Short mmCIF file of C-alpha atoms and ligand atoms in Angstrom, two decimals:
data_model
loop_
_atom_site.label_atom_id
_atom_site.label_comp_id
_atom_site.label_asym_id
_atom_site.label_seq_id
_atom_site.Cartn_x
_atom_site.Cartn_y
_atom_site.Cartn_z
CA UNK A 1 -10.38 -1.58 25.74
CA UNK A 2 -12.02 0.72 23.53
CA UNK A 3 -12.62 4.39 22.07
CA UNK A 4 -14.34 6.25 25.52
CA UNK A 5 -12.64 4.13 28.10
CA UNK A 6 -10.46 6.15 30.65
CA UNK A 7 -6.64 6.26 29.77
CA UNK A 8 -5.03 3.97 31.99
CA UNK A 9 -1.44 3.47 31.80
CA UNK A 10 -0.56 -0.87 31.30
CA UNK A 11 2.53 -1.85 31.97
CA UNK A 12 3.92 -4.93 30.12
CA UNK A 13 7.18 -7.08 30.95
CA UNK A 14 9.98 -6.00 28.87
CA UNK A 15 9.89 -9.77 26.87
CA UNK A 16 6.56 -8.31 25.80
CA UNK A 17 5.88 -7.15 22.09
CA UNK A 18 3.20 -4.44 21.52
CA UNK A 19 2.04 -4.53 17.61
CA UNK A 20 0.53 -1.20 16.27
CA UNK A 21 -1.81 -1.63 13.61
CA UNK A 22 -4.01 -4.99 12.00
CA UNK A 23 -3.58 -4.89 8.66
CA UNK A 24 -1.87 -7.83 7.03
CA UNK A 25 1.59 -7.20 7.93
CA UNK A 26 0.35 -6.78 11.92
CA UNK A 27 -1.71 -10.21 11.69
CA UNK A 28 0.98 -11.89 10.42
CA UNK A 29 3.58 -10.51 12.81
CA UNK A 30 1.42 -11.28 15.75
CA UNK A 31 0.93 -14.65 14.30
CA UNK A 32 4.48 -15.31 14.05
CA UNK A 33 5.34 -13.97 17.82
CA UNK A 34 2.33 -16.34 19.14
CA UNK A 35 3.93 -19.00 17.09
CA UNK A 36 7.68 -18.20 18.60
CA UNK A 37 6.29 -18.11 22.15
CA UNK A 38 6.37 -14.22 22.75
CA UNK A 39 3.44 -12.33 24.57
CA UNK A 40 1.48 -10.03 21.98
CA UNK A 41 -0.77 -6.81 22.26
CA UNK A 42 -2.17 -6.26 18.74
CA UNK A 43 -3.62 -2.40 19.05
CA UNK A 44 -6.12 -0.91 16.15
CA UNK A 45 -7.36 1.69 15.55
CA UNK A 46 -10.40 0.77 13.20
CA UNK A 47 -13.18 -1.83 14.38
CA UNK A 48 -11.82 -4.51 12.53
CA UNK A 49 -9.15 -6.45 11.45
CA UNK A 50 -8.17 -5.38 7.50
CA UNK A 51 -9.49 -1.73 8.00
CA UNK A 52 -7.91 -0.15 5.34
CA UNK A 53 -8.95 -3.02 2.63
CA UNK A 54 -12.47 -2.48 3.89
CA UNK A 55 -11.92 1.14 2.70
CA UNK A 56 -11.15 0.37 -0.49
CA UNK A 57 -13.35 0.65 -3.89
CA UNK A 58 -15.73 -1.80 -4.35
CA UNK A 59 -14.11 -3.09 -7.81
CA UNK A 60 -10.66 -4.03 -6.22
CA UNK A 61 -8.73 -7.21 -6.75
CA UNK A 62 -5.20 -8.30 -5.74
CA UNK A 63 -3.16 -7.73 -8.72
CA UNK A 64 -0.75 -10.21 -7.27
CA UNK A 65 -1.85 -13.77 -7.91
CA UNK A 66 -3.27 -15.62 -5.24
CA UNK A 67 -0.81 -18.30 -4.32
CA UNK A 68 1.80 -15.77 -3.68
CA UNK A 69 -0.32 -13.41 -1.45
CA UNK A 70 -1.10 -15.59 1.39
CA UNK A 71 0.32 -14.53 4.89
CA UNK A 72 2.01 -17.85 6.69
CA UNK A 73 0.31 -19.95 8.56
CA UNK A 74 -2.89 -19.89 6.22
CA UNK A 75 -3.16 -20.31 2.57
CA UNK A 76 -5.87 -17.78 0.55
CA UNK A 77 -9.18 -20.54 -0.42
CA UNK A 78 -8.48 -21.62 -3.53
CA UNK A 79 -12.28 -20.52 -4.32
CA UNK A 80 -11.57 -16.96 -4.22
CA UNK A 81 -9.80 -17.56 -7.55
CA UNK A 82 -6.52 -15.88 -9.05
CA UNK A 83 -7.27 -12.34 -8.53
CA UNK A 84 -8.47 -11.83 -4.96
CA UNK A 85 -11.42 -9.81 -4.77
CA UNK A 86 -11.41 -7.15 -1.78
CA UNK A 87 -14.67 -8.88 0.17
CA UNK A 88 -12.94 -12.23 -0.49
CA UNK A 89 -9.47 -10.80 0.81
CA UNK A 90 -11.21 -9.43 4.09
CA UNK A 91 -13.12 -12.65 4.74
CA UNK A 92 -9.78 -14.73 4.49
CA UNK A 93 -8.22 -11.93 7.43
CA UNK A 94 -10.57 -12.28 9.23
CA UNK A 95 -10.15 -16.05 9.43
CA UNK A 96 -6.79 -15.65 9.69
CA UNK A 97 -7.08 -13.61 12.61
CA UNK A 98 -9.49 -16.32 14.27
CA UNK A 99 -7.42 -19.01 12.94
CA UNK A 100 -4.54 -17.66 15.21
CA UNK A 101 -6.23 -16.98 18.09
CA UNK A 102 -5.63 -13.20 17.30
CA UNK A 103 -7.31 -10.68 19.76
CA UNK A 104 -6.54 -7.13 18.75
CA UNK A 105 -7.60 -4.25 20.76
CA UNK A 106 -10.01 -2.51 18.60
CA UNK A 107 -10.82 1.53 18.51
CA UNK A 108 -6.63 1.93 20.17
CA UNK A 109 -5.12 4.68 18.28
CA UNK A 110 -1.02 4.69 18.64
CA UNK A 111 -0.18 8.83 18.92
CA UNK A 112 3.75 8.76 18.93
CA UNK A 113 6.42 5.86 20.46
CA UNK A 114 9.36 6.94 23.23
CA UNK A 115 12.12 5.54 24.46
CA UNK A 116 11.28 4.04 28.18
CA UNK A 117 13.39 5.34 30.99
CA UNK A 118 15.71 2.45 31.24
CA UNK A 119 14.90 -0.06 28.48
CA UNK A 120 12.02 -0.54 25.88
CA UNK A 121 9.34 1.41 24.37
CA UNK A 122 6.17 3.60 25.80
CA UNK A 123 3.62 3.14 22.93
CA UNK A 124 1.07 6.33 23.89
CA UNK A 125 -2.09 5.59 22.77
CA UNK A 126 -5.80 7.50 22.68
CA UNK A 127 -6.74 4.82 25.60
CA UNK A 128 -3.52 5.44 27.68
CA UNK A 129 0.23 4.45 27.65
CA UNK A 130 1.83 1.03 27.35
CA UNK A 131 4.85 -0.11 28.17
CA UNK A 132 6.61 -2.80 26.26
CA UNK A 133 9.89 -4.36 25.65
CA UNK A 134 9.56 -3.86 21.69
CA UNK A 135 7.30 -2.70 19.48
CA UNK A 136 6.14 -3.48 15.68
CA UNK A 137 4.94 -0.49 13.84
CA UNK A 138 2.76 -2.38 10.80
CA UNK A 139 0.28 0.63 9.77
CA UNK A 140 0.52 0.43 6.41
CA UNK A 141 3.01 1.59 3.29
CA UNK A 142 -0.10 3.19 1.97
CA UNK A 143 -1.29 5.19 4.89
CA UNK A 144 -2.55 8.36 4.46
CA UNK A 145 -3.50 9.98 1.58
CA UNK A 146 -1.19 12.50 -0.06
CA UNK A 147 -4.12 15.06 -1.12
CA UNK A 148 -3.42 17.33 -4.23
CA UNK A 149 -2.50 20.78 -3.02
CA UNK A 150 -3.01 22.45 -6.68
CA UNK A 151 -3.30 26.44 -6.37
CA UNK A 152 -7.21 27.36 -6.86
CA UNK A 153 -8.23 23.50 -6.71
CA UNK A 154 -10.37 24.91 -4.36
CA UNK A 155 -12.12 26.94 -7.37
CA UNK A 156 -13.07 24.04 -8.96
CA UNK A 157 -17.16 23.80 -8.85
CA UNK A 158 -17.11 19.79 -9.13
CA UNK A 159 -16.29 16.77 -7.05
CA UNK A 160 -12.74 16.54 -6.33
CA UNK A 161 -11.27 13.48 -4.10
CA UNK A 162 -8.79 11.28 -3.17
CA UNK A 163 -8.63 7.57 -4.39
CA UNK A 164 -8.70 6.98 -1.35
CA UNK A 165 -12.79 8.45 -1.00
CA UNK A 166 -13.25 6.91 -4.11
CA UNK A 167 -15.83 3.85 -3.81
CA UNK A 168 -17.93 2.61 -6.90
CA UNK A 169 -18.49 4.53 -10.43
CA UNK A 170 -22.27 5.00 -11.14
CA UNK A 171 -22.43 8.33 -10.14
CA UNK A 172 -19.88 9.37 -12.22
CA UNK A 173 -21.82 7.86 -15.37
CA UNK A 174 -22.34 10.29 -18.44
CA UNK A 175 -19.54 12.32 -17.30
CA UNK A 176 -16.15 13.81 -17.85
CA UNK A 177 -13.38 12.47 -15.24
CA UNK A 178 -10.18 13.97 -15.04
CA UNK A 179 -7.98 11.13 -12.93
CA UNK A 180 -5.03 12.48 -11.90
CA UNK A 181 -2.06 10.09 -11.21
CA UNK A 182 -0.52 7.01 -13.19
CA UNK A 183 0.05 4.40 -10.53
CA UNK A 184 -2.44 1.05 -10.22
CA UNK A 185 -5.11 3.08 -8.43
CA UNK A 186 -5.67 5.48 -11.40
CA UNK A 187 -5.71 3.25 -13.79
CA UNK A 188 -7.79 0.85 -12.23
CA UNK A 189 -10.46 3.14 -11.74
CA UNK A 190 -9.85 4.84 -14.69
CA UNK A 191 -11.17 1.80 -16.47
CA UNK A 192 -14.03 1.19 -13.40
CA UNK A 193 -14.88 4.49 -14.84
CA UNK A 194 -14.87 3.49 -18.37
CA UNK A 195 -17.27 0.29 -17.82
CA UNK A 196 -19.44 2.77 -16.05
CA UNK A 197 -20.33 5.27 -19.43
CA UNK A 198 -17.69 8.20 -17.80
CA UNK A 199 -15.66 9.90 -20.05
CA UNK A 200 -11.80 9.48 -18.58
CA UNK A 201 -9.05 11.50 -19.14
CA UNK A 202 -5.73 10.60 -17.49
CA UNK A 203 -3.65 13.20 -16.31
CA UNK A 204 0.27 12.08 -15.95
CA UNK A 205 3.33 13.76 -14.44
CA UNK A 206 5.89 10.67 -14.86
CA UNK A 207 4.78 8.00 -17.46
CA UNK A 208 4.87 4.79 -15.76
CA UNK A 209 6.41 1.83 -15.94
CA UNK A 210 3.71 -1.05 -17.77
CA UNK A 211 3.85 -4.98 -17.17
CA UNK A 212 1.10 -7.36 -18.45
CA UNK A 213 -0.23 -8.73 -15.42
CA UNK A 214 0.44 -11.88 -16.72
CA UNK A 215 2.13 -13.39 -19.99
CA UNK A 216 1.07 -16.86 -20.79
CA UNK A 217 -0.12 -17.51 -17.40
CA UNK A 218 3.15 -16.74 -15.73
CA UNK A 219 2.23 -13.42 -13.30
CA UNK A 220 4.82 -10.72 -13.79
CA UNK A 221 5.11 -10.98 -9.86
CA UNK A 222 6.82 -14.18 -10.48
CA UNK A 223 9.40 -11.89 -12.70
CA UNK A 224 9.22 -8.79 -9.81
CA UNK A 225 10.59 -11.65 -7.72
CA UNK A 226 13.44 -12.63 -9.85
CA UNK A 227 14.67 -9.47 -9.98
CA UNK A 228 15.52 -9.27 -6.50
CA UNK A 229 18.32 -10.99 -7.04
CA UNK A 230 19.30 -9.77 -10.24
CA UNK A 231 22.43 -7.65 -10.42
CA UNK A 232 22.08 -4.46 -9.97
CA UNK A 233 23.54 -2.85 -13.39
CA UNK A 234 20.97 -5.76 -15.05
CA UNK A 235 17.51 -4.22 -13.12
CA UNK A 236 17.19 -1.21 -15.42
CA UNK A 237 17.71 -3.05 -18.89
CA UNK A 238 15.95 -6.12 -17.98
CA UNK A 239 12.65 -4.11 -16.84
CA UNK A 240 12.90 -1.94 -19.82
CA UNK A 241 13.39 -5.21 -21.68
CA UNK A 242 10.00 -6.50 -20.49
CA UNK A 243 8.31 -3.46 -21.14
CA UNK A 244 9.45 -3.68 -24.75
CA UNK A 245 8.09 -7.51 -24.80
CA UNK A 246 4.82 -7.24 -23.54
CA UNK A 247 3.43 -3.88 -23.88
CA UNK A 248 2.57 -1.96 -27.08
CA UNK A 249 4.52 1.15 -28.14
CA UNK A 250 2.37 3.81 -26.83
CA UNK A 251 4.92 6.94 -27.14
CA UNK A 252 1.89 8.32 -29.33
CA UNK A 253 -0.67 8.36 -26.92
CA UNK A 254 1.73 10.19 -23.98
CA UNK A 255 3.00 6.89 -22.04
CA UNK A 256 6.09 6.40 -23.31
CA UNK A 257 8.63 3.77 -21.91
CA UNK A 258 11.43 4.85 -19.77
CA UNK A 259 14.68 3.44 -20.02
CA UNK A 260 15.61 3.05 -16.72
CA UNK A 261 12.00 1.67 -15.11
CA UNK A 262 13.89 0.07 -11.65
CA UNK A 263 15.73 3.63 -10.82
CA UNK A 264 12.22 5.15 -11.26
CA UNK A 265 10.72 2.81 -8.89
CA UNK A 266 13.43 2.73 -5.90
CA UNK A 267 13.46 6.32 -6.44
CA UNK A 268 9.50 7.08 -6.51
CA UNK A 269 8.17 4.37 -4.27
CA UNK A 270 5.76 3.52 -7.27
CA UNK A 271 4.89 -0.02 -8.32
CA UNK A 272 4.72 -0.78 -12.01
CA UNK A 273 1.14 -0.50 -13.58
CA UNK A 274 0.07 -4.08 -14.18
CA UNK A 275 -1.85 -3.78 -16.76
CA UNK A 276 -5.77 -5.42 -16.44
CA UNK A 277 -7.06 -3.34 -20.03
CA UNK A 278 -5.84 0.17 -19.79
CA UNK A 279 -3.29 -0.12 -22.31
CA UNK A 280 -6.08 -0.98 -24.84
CA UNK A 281 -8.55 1.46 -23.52
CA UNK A 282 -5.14 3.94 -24.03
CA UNK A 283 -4.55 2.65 -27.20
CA UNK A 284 -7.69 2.66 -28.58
CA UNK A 285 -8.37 6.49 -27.22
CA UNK A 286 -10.98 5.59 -25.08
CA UNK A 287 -8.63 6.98 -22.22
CA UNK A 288 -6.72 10.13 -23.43
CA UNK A 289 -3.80 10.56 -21.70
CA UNK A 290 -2.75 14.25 -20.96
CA UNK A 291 0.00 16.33 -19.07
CA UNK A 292 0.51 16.77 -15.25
CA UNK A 293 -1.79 18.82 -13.35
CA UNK A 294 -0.53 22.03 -12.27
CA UNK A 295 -3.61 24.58 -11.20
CA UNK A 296 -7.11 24.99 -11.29
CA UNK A 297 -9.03 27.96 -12.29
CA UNK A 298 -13.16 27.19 -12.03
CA UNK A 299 -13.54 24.80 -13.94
CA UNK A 300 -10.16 24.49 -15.78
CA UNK A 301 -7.68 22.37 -14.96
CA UNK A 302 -4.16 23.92 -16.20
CA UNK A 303 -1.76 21.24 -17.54
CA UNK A 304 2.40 21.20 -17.44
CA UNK A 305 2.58 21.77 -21.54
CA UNK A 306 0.27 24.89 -21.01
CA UNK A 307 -2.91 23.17 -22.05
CA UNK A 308 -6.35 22.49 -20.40
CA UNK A 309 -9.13 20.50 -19.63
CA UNK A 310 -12.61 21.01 -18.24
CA UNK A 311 -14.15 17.72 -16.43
CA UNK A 312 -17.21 17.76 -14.41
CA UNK A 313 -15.29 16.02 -11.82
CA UNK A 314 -11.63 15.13 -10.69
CA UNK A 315 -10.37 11.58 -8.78
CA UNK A 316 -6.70 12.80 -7.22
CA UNK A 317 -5.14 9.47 -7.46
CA UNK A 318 -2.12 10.83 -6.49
CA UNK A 319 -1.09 7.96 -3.53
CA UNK A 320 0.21 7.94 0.25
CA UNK A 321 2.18 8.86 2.46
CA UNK A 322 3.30 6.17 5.24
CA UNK A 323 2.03 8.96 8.16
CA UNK A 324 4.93 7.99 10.51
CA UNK A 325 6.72 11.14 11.00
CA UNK A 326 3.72 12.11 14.25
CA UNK A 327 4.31 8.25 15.56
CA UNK A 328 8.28 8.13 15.40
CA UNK A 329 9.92 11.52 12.84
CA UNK A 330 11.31 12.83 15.93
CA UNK A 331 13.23 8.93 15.92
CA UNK A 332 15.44 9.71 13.38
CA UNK A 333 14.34 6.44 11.88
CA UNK A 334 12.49 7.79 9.11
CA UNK A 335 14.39 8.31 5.35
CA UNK A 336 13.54 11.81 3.36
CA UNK A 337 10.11 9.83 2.06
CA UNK A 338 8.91 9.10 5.28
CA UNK A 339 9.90 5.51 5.28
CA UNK A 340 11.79 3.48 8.12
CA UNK A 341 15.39 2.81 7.27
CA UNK A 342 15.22 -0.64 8.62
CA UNK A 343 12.73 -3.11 8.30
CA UNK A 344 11.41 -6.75 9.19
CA UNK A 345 13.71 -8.20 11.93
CA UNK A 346 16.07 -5.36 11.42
CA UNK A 347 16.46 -2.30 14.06
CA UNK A 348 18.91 0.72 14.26
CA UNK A 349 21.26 0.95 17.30
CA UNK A 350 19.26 4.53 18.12
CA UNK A 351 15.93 2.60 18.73
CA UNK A 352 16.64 -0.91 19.87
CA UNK A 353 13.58 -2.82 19.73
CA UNK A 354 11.46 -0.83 16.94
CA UNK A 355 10.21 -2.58 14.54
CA UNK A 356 8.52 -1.79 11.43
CA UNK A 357 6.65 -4.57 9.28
CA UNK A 358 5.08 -3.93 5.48
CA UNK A 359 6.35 -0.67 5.35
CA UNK A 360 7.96 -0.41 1.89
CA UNK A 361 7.70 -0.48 -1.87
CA UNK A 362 7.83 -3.75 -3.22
CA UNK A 363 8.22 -5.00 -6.68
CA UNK A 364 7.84 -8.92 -5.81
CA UNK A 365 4.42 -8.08 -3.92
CA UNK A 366 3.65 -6.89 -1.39
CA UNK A 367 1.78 -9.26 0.90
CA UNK A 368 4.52 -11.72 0.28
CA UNK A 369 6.51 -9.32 1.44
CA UNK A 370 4.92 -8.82 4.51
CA UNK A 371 4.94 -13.16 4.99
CA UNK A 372 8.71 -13.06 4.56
CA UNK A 373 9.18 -9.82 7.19
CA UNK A 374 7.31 -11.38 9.48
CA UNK A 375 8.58 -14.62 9.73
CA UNK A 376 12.09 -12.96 10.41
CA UNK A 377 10.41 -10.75 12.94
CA UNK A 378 9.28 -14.33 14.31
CA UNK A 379 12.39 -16.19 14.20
CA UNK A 380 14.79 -12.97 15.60
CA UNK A 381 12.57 -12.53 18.64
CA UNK A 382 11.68 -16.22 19.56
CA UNK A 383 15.52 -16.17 20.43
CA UNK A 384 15.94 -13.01 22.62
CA UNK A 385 15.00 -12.74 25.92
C1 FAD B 1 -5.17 0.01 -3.64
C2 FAD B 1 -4.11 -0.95 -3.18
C3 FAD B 1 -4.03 -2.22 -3.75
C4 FAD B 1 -3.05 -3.13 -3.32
N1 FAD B 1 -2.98 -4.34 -3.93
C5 FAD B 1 -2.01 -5.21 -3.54
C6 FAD B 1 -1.90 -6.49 -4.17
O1 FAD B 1 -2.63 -6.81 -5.08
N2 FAD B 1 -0.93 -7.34 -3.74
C7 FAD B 1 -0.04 -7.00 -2.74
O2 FAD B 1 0.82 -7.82 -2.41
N3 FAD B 1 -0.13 -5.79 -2.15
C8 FAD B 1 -1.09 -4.90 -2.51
N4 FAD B 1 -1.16 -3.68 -1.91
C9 FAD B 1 -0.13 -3.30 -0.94
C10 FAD B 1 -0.30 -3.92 0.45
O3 FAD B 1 -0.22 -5.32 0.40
C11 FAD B 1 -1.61 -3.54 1.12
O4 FAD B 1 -1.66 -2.14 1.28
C12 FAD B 1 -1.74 -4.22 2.49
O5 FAD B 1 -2.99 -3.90 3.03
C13 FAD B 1 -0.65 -3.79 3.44
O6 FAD B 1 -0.88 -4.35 4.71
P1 FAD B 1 -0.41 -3.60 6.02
O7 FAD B 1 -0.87 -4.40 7.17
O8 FAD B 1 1.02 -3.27 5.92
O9 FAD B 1 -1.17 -2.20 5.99
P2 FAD B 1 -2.72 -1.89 6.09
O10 FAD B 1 -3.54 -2.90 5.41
O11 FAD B 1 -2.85 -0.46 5.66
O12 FAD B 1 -3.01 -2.00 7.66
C14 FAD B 1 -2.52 -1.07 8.59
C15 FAD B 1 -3.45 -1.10 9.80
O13 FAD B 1 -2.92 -0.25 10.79
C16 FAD B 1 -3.98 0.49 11.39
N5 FAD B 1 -3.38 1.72 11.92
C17 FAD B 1 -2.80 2.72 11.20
N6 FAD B 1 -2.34 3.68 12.02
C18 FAD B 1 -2.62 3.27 13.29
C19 FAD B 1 -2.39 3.84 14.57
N7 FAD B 1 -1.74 5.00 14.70
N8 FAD B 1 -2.81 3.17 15.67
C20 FAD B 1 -3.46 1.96 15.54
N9 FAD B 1 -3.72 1.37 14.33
C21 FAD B 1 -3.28 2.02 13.22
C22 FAD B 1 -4.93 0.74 10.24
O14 FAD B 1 -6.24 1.03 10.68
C23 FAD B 1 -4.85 -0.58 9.48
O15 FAD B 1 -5.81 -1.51 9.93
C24 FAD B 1 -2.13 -2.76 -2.30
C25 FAD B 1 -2.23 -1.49 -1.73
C26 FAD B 1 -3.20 -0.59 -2.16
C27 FAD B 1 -3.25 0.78 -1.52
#
């Protein structure tokens, strides 16, 4: 069914699982469900499998490293190299879909999930309600942008936009970019921005934590994945430890380390920078880093220590939200961020049978994540009737 099509209410048996959203984490849920013998609708709301990727700037790579981003069931082509470019990453979805036998409904926006009379779930949608036994909510950690709300941004007389709008650098050559934000997005194009003759300045309200993407060929990943299991008083000291290791010293130019770089991330929801060249474009001034963003006047951007800047334009890196609370806030499944309390195979006794897939902050990678929720998702279902 797609966009236009009357709303007609489909009624699936209750051993039925209805799958909101084909990103990664709904492929590979599907995929796992097919595999354990359970009947699958995949609904999407984009045209295509790996919508959100497609979205994406033109210059983006997997920072993870290949063999540990594959979904199961298909390894990534070993031709697309280390760091995954975003075509390549699309092409191997798209296979993986095919590969599967995958058939999602495209153009089927989910509006909001409800407890069925009885047992299971009513998944409303823009092309009428389902019924289903259980459903898997996999649209996306990163969902919807969390746009800056600065008093008088609306004053400013240049481009201002999300990373999210943000596609390719060339027309932001010659000019002065304030990017706003200090998570991989910001720096990533900060340095897109760089290679492009743009003048970056990067404006940041909690220094981040910085990893090498790599260290002798070993990706920090591999170390993000480790510390899983680490204890928990060790997390803090052993990611400031690595910090101290690989990265520069660069108190000077405003990015000072933190000491306790695991707290910041379960408590933000932000991923350590892995750095691909912006600690040397920091170090070497070519990126000046300056205070959080507060207000705009015209063309002045007010900073937190009371100074200013004046850029011709300004990128808002300044991430997502997961957009749940419309679909299920009224659950009480949601935490304070806006992120499920359970996830993977897990549910909560107030919503038996919800599921949610690939929606959390993950230090070990996310995409593997996704592979390892799934999978349970898989297993826990193939033995319930
Ligand atoms: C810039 C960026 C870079 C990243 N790089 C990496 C990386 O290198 N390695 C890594 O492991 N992870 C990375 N991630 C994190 C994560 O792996 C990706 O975001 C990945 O795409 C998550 O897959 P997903 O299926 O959970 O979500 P998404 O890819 O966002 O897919 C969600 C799907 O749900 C659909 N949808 C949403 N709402 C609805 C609705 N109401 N009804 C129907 N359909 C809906 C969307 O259209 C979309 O197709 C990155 C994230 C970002 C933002």
């Amino acid at each position: 069914m797609g966009q236009g099509d009357e709303p007609r209410p489909v009624r699936h048996p209750l051993s039925h699982t209805v799958v909101v959203g084909a990103g990664p984490a709904g492929l590979a849920t599907s995929a796992a469900l097919v595999r354990a013998g359970r009947a699958v609708t995949l609904l999407e709301r984009a045209d295509r499998v790996g919508a959100a990727w497609a979205a994406r700037y033109d210059s983006l790579h997997l920072h993870t490293v290949r063999w540990l981003s594959g979904l199961p069931g298909l390894r990534i082509p070993r031709a697309y190299g280390r760091w995954v470019a975003r075509d390549d990453l699309l092409r191997y979805l798209a296979t993986y879909a095919e590969v599967h036998g995958l058939r999602p409904e495209l153009g089927v926006t989910v509006t909001g999930l409800e407890a069925a009379d009885g047992e299971g779930w009513v998944v409303r949608t823009d092309a009428g309600d389902r019924t289903a036994g259980r459903v898997v909510v996999a649209t996306g950690y990163s969902h919807t942008p969390r746009r800056p709300d600065w008093p008088g941004v609306e004053t400013f007389p240049g481009d201002v936009r999300h990373s999210a709008d943000y596609r390719e650098p060339t027309p932001y050559a010659g000019k002065h970019v304030l990017v706003v934000g200090a998570g991989n997005s910001a720096t990533e194009i900060a340095l897109d921005l760089l290679g492009a003759g743009a003048r970056v300045t990067l404006s940041v309200r909690t220094p981040p934590n910085i990893v090498r993407r790599d260290t002798y060929g070993i990706p920090s990943q591999v170390f993000g994945i480790a510390m899983k299991r680490a204890p928990a008083p060790l997390k803090d000291p052993l990611a400031a430890a690595m910090r101290r290791i690989s990265v520069p010293d660069l108190s000077a130019q405003g990015l000072p380390a933190t000491t306790n770089p695991y707290t910041q991330f379960r408590e933000t929801g932000t991923v350590p920078i892995l750095d691909t060249g912006i600690v040397d474009a920091v170090r070497s001034g070519r990126v000046a880093v300056v205070a959080a963003t507060v207000s705009v006047a015209g063309a002045r951007v007010h900073l937190a220590d009371g100074g200013t800047v004046e850029p011709d334009a300004v990128i808002a890196a300044t991430g997502f939200t997961t957009g749940l609370e419309p679909l299920v806030g009224h659950l009480g499944v949601l935490d304070r961020r806006g992120v499920p309390r359970v996830h993977g195979a897990d549910d909560l006794a107030i919503a038996r049978g919800l599921h949610f897939v690939g929606i959390r902050a993950e230090l070990s990678g996310l995409l593997r994540e996704i592979g390892l929720e799934a999978r349970a998702v898989g297993r826990a279902l193939a033995s319930r009737p």
